[in-house]
mmCIF file of C-alpha atoms in Angstrom:
data_model
loop_
_atom_site.group_PDB
_atom_site.id
_atom_site.type_symbol
_atom_site.label_atom_id
_atom_site.label_comp_id
_atom_site.label_asym_id
_atom_site.label_seq_id
_atom_site.Cartn_x
_atom_site.Cartn_y
_atom_site.Cartn_z
ATOM 1 C CA UNK A 308 51.221 -0.364 -3.975
ATOM 2 C CA UNK A 309 51.956 3.276 -3.288
ATOM 3 C CA UNK A 310 50.039 5.404 -0.838
ATOM 4 C CA UNK A 311 48.490 7.601 -3.535
ATOM 5 C CA UNK A 312 47.115 4.442 -5.256
ATOM 6 C CA UNK A 313 45.584 3.265 -2.038
ATOM 7 C CA UNK A 314 44.051 6.700 -1.377
ATOM 8 C CA UNK A 315 42.544 6.657 -4.916
ATOM 9 C CA UNK A 316 40.941 3.298 -4.310
ATOM 10 C CA UNK A 317 39.525 4.291 -0.906
ATOM 11 C CA UNK A 318 38.130 7.527 -2.407
ATOM 12 C CA UNK A 319 36.462 5.629 -5.252
ATOM 13 C CA UNK A 320 34.795 3.227 -2.777
ATOM 14 C CA UNK A 321 33.558 6.057 -0.592
ATOM 15 C CA UNK A 322 32.153 7.952 -3.550
ATOM 16 C CA UNK A 323 30.370 4.850 -4.792
ATOM 17 C CA UNK A 324 28.881 4.185 -1.348
ATOM 18 C CA UNK A 325 27.593 7.747 -1.266
ATOM 19 C CA UNK A 326 25.735 7.158 -4.494
ATOM 20 C CA UNK A 327 27.837 9.569 -6.567
ATOM 21 C CA UNK A 328 28.543 6.959 -9.178
ATOM 22 C CA UNK A 329 25.033 5.435 -9.297
ATOM 23 C CA UNK A 330 23.613 6.173 -12.749
ATOM 24 C CA UNK A 331 20.041 5.378 -11.563
ATOM 25 C CA UNK A 332 19.708 7.811 -8.649
ATOM 26 C CA UNK A 333 20.824 11.162 -7.263
ATOM 27 C CA UNK A 334 21.156 14.567 -8.881
ATOM 28 C CA UNK A 335 23.780 13.254 -11.400
ATOM 29 C CA UNK A 336 21.092 11.084 -12.935
ATOM 30 C CA UNK A 337 18.693 13.992 -13.232
ATOM 31 C CA UNK A 338 16.591 12.964 -10.239
ATOM 32 C CA UNK A 339 16.850 15.795 -7.626
ATOM 33 C CA UNK A 340 15.504 15.118 -4.137
ATOM 34 C CA UNK A 341 11.756 15.828 -3.829
ATOM 35 C CA UNK A 342 11.328 19.265 -2.360
ATOM 36 C CA UNK A 343 9.711 19.249 1.028
ATOM 37 C CA UNK A 344 9.885 15.454 1.402
ATOM 38 C CA UNK A 345 12.997 15.027 3.512
ATOM 39 C CA UNK A 346 12.343 13.195 6.779
ATOM 40 C CA UNK A 347 8.652 12.779 6.199
ATOM 41 C CA UNK A 348 6.545 9.747 7.232
ATOM 42 C CA UNK A 349 6.455 8.560 3.609
ATOM 43 C CA UNK A 350 9.397 6.205 2.962
ATOM 44 C CA UNK A 351 10.395 2.968 1.328
ATOM 45 C CA UNK A 352 9.439 -0.451 2.595
ATOM 46 C CA UNK A 353 11.876 -3.144 3.627
ATOM 47 C CA UNK A 354 12.107 -4.483 0.092
ATOM 48 C CA UNK A 355 12.565 -1.147 -1.564
ATOM 49 C CA UNK A 356 9.057 -0.423 -2.705
ATOM 50 C CA UNK A 357 7.125 2.636 -1.692
ATOM 51 C CA UNK A 358 5.355 2.311 1.606
ATOM 52 C CA UNK A 359 4.406 4.489 4.549
ATOM 53 C CA UNK A 360 6.924 4.667 7.448
ATOM 54 C CA UNK A 361 9.500 6.812 9.025
ATOM 55 C CA UNK A 362 12.155 8.082 6.604
ATOM 56 C CA UNK A 363 15.704 8.301 7.842
ATOM 57 C CA UNK A 364 17.344 11.673 8.381
ATOM 58 C CA UNK A 365 18.223 13.363 5.098
ATOM 59 C CA UNK A 366 16.423 10.802 2.986
ATOM 60 C CA UNK A 367 13.651 12.002 0.707
ATOM 61 C CA UNK A 368 10.603 9.751 0.217
ATOM 62 C CA UNK A 369 9.581 8.133 -2.996
ATOM 63 C CA UNK A 370 7.204 10.224 -5.110
ATOM 64 C CA UNK A 371 3.845 8.395 -5.480
ATOM 65 C CA UNK A 372 2.860 7.383 -8.965
ATOM 66 C CA UNK A 373 -0.137 5.192 -9.807
ATOM 67 C CA UNK A 374 0.843 4.519 -13.445
ATOM 68 C CA UNK A 375 3.531 1.971 -12.547
ATOM 69 C CA UNK A 376 6.378 4.160 -13.849
ATOM 70 C CA UNK A 377 9.652 4.160 -11.910
ATOM 71 C CA UNK A 378 9.917 6.924 -9.288
ATOM 72 C CA UNK A 379 12.920 8.195 -7.286
ATOM 73 C CA UNK A 380 13.501 6.434 -3.970
ATOM 74 C CA UNK A 381 16.290 6.205 -1.440
ATOM 75 C CA UNK A 382 18.069 3.337 -3.149
ATOM 76 C CA UNK A 383 17.359 4.126 -6.804
ATOM 77 C CA UNK A 384 14.088 3.725 -8.620
ATOM 78 C CA UNK A 385 10.961 1.822 -7.588
ATOM 79 C CA UNK A 386 7.480 1.127 -9.077
ATOM 80 C CA UNK A 387 4.476 2.234 -7.073
ATOM 81 C CA UNK A 388 1.113 0.626 -7.654
ATOM 82 C CA UNK A 389 -0.887 2.461 -5.034
ATOM 83 C CA UNK A 390 0.053 6.119 -4.377
ATOM 84 C CA UNK A 391 -0.253 7.159 -0.762
ATOM 85 C CA UNK A 392 -2.091 10.379 -1.720
ATOM 86 C CA UNK A 393 -4.802 8.436 -3.525
ATOM 87 C CA UNK A 394 -5.205 5.922 -0.713
ATOM 88 C CA UNK A 395 -5.620 8.707 1.862
ATOM 89 C CA UNK A 396 -8.074 10.592 -0.345
ATOM 90 C CA UNK A 397 -10.188 7.422 -0.690
ATOM 91 C CA UNK A 398 -10.100 6.751 3.054
ATOM 92 C CA UNK A 399 -11.255 10.346 3.709
ATOM 93 C CA UNK A 400 -14.337 9.902 1.507
ATOM 94 C CA UNK A 401 -15.107 6.564 3.053
ATOM 95 C CA UNK A 402 -14.903 8.037 6.518
ATOM 96 C CA UNK A 403 -17.248 10.877 5.531
ATOM 97 C CA UNK A 404 -19.782 8.318 4.311
ATOM 98 C CA UNK A 405 -19.308 6.193 7.418
ATOM 99 C CA UNK A 406 -20.039 9.207 9.630
ATOM 100 C CA UNK A 407 -23.283 9.723 7.695
ATOM 101 C CA UNK A 408 -24.270 6.178 8.429
ATOM 102 C CA UNK A 409 -23.274 6.580 12.114
ATOM 103 C CA UNK A 410 -20.397 4.020 11.704
ATOM 104 C CA UNK A 411 -16.957 4.113 13.287
ATOM 105 C CA UNK A 412 -14.655 1.979 11.175
ATOM 106 C CA UNK A 413 -11.057 1.108 10.465
ATOM 107 C CA UNK A 414 -10.237 1.572 6.783
ATOM 108 C CA UNK A 415 -7.121 0.061 5.207
ATOM 109 C CA UNK A 416 -5.681 0.358 1.699
ATOM 110 C CA UNK A 417 -2.927 -1.944 0.456
ATOM 111 C CA UNK A 418 -0.928 -2.017 -2.753
ATOM 112 C CA UNK A 419 -1.065 -4.665 -5.461
ATOM 113 C CA UNK A 420 1.115 -6.989 -3.408
ATOM 114 C CA UNK A 421 -1.080 -6.777 -0.287
ATOM 115 C CA UNK A 422 1.317 -4.513 1.579
ATOM 116 C CA UNK A 423 -0.356 -1.769 3.669
ATOM 117 C CA UNK A 424 -0.144 1.769 2.314
ATOM 118 C CA UNK A 425 -2.530 3.565 4.699
ATOM 119 C CA UNK A 426 -4.693 2.573 7.693
ATOM 120 C CA UNK A 427 -7.040 5.008 9.461
ATOM 121 C CA UNK A 428 -8.968 4.286 12.691
ATOM 122 C CA UNK A 429 -11.994 6.484 13.282
ATOM 123 C CA UNK A 430 -12.470 7.600 16.848
ATOM 124 C CA UNK A 431 -14.357 4.878 18.727
ATOM 125 C CA UNK A 432 -13.678 2.123 16.216
ATOM 126 C CA UNK A 433 -13.121 -1.374 17.579
ATOM 127 C CA UNK A 434 -9.468 -2.213 18.347
ATOM 128 C CA UNK A 435 -9.971 -5.618 16.775
ATOM 129 C CA UNK A 436 -11.095 -4.032 13.514
ATOM 130 C CA UNK A 437 -7.513 -2.993 12.726
ATOM 131 C CA UNK A 438 -6.281 -6.479 11.925
ATOM 132 C CA UNK A 439 -9.588 -7.441 10.302
ATOM 133 C CA UNK A 440 -9.449 -4.504 7.890
ATOM 134 C CA UNK A 441 -5.838 -5.292 6.975
ATOM 135 C CA UNK A 442 -6.673 -8.978 6.439
ATOM 136 C CA UNK A 443 -9.505 -7.988 4.180
ATOM 137 C CA UNK A 444 -7.174 -6.167 1.867
ATOM 138 C CA UNK A 445 -4.831 -9.151 1.937
ATOM 139 C CA UNK A 446 -7.676 -11.542 1.085
ATOM 140 C CA UNK A 447 -8.927 -9.417 -1.765
ATOM 141 C CA UNK A 448 -5.468 -9.206 -3.280
ATOM 142 C CA UNK A 449 -4.595 -12.865 -2.611
ATOM 143 C CA UNK A 450 -7.699 -14.183 -4.450
ATOM 144 C CA UNK A 451 -8.427 -11.220 -6.734
ATOM 145 C CA UNK A 452 -12.050 -10.857 -5.640
ATOM 146 C CA UNK A 453 -14.084 -9.222 -2.895
ATOM 147 C CA UNK A 454 -14.218 -10.919 0.470
ATOM 148 C CA UNK A 455 -18.014 -11.177 0.050
ATOM 149 C CA UNK A 456 -17.494 -13.061 -3.209
ATOM 150 C CA UNK A 457 -15.007 -15.427 -1.547
ATOM 151 C CA UNK A 458 -17.468 -15.960 1.304
ATOM 152 C CA UNK A 459 -20.118 -17.153 -1.102
ATOM 153 C CA UNK A 460 -17.630 -19.666 -2.553
ATOM 154 C CA UNK A 461 -16.430 -21.000 0.777
ATOM 155 C CA UNK A 462 -19.608 -22.085 2.535
ATOM 156 C CA UNK A 463 -20.293 -25.707 3.458
ATOM 157 C CA UNK A 464 -20.390 -27.854 0.360
ATOM 158 C CA UNK A 465 -18.799 -25.141 -1.835
ATOM 159 C CA UNK A 466 -15.601 -25.545 -3.806
ATOM 160 C CA UNK A 467 -13.558 -23.339 -1.456
ATOM 161 C CA UNK A 468 -14.915 -24.549 1.843
ATOM 162 C CA UNK A 469 -12.309 -24.243 4.559
ATOM 163 C CA UNK A 470 -10.206 -21.680 2.738
ATOM 164 C CA UNK A 471 -10.353 -19.326 5.796
ATOM 165 C CA UNK A 472 -8.078 -21.775 7.608
ATOM 166 C CA UNK A 473 -5.215 -21.286 5.155
ATOM 167 C CA UNK A 474 -2.633 -18.476 4.872
ATOM 168 C CA UNK A 475 -1.972 -18.373 8.639
ATOM 169 C CA UNK A 476 -5.542 -17.326 9.392
ATOM 170 C CA UNK A 477 -5.333 -14.123 7.375
ATOM 171 C CA UNK A 478 -8.241 -15.001 5.066
ATOM 172 C CA UNK A 479 -11.547 -13.234 5.733
ATOM 173 C CA UNK A 480 -14.728 -14.592 4.222
ATOM 174 C CA UNK A 481 -17.224 -11.938 5.046
ATOM 175 C CA UNK A 482 -17.838 -8.635 3.317
ATOM 176 C CA UNK A 483 -15.805 -5.457 3.550
ATOM 177 C CA UNK A 484 -12.797 -6.192 1.279
ATOM 178 C CA UNK A 485 -12.668 -5.058 -2.306
ATOM 179 C CA UNK A 486 -10.109 -5.133 -5.128
ATOM 180 C CA UNK A 487 -9.165 -1.678 -6.437
ATOM 181 C CA UNK A 488 -8.504 -1.303 -10.187
ATOM 182 C CA UNK A 489 -7.193 1.446 -12.477
ATOM 183 C CA UNK A 490 -7.914 1.079 -16.138
ATOM 184 C CA UNK A 491 -8.812 -2.547 -15.540
ATOM 185 C CA UNK A 492 -5.563 -3.318 -13.719
ATOM 186 C CA UNK A 493 -5.457 -4.310 -10.046
ATOM 187 C CA UNK A 494 -3.420 -1.781 -8.204
ATOM 188 C CA UNK A 495 -4.504 -2.393 -4.610
ATOM 189 C CA UNK A 496 -7.234 -3.377 -2.243
ATOM 190 C CA UNK A 497 -9.535 -1.817 0.294
ATOM 191 C CA UNK A 498 -10.530 -3.267 3.668
ATOM 192 C CA UNK A 499 -13.186 -1.897 5.980
ATOM 193 C CA UNK A 500 -14.163 -3.244 9.466
ATOM 194 C CA UNK A 501 -16.310 -1.859 12.288
ATOM 195 C CA UNK A 502 -19.927 -2.306 11.325
ATOM 196 C CA UNK A 503 -22.051 -5.326 10.689
ATOM 197 C CA UNK A 504 -21.025 -7.526 7.731
ATOM 198 C CA UNK A 505 -23.729 -5.869 5.589
ATOM 199 C CA UNK A 506 -22.575 -2.349 6.531
ATOM 200 C CA UNK A 507 -18.914 -3.115 5.836
ATOM 201 C CA UNK A 508 -19.853 -4.645 2.530
ATOM 202 C CA UNK A 509 -21.884 -1.653 1.509
ATOM 203 C CA UNK A 510 -19.206 0.839 2.586
ATOM 204 C CA UNK A 511 -16.479 -1.033 0.760
ATOM 205 C CA UNK A 512 -18.556 -1.221 -2.356
ATOM 206 C CA UNK A 513 -19.015 2.535 -2.145
ATOM 207 C CA UNK A 514 -15.254 3.008 -1.894
ATOM 208 C CA UNK A 515 -14.631 0.782 -4.856
ATOM 209 C CA UNK A 516 -17.251 2.659 -6.897
ATOM 210 C CA UNK A 517 -15.581 6.040 -6.463
ATOM 211 C CA UNK A 518 -11.930 4.939 -6.611
ATOM 212 C CA UNK A 519 -11.231 5.340 -10.276
ATOM 213 C CA UNK A 520 -12.635 8.844 -10.296
ATOM 214 C CA UNK A 521 -10.056 10.015 -7.713
ATOM 215 C CA UNK A 522 -6.996 11.909 -9.032
#
């Protein structure tokens, strides 16, 4: 094989690795990088779906979209069930209500697969509430119901008694976790921890009630 043939092969491999021959991503495919997104804290998760995290240098973050349509990401196109912007807006309204009720809570929002999208800790919230709030979102997604509903089904003598000991201890059977829907479709979950079980339940129910009205 002649040198020019070797050089042509190497050049083709390098171009492909740089994404210049990828028909699903990059400017050639009509997907320019999102303006102002490069190097932000919004990035792709370990399995390619949109998730919060540190983006690498020179890499734009995925554009949130709650309608399930593919959006540009570092490695191509991904589907986003819970947009970061909507999750943060929901948390802000919940924190405002919590302040009115003199509560200091941790609020978590996960996507339809139970992966965290955003977690906020109000000043003075319990450290232990962080894991509890996240596990409430996981529980709501895993069993497609509120944690309060699951708790009612898992008491002594009930059909789901003992379920809190499954899933590596991630199941929460007291209130504060709610499924979040858009047009009847589950797109994520909300978890709140920091008050009494009754307070967390009421605050999560408030969050669920306003969710679909958010843009």
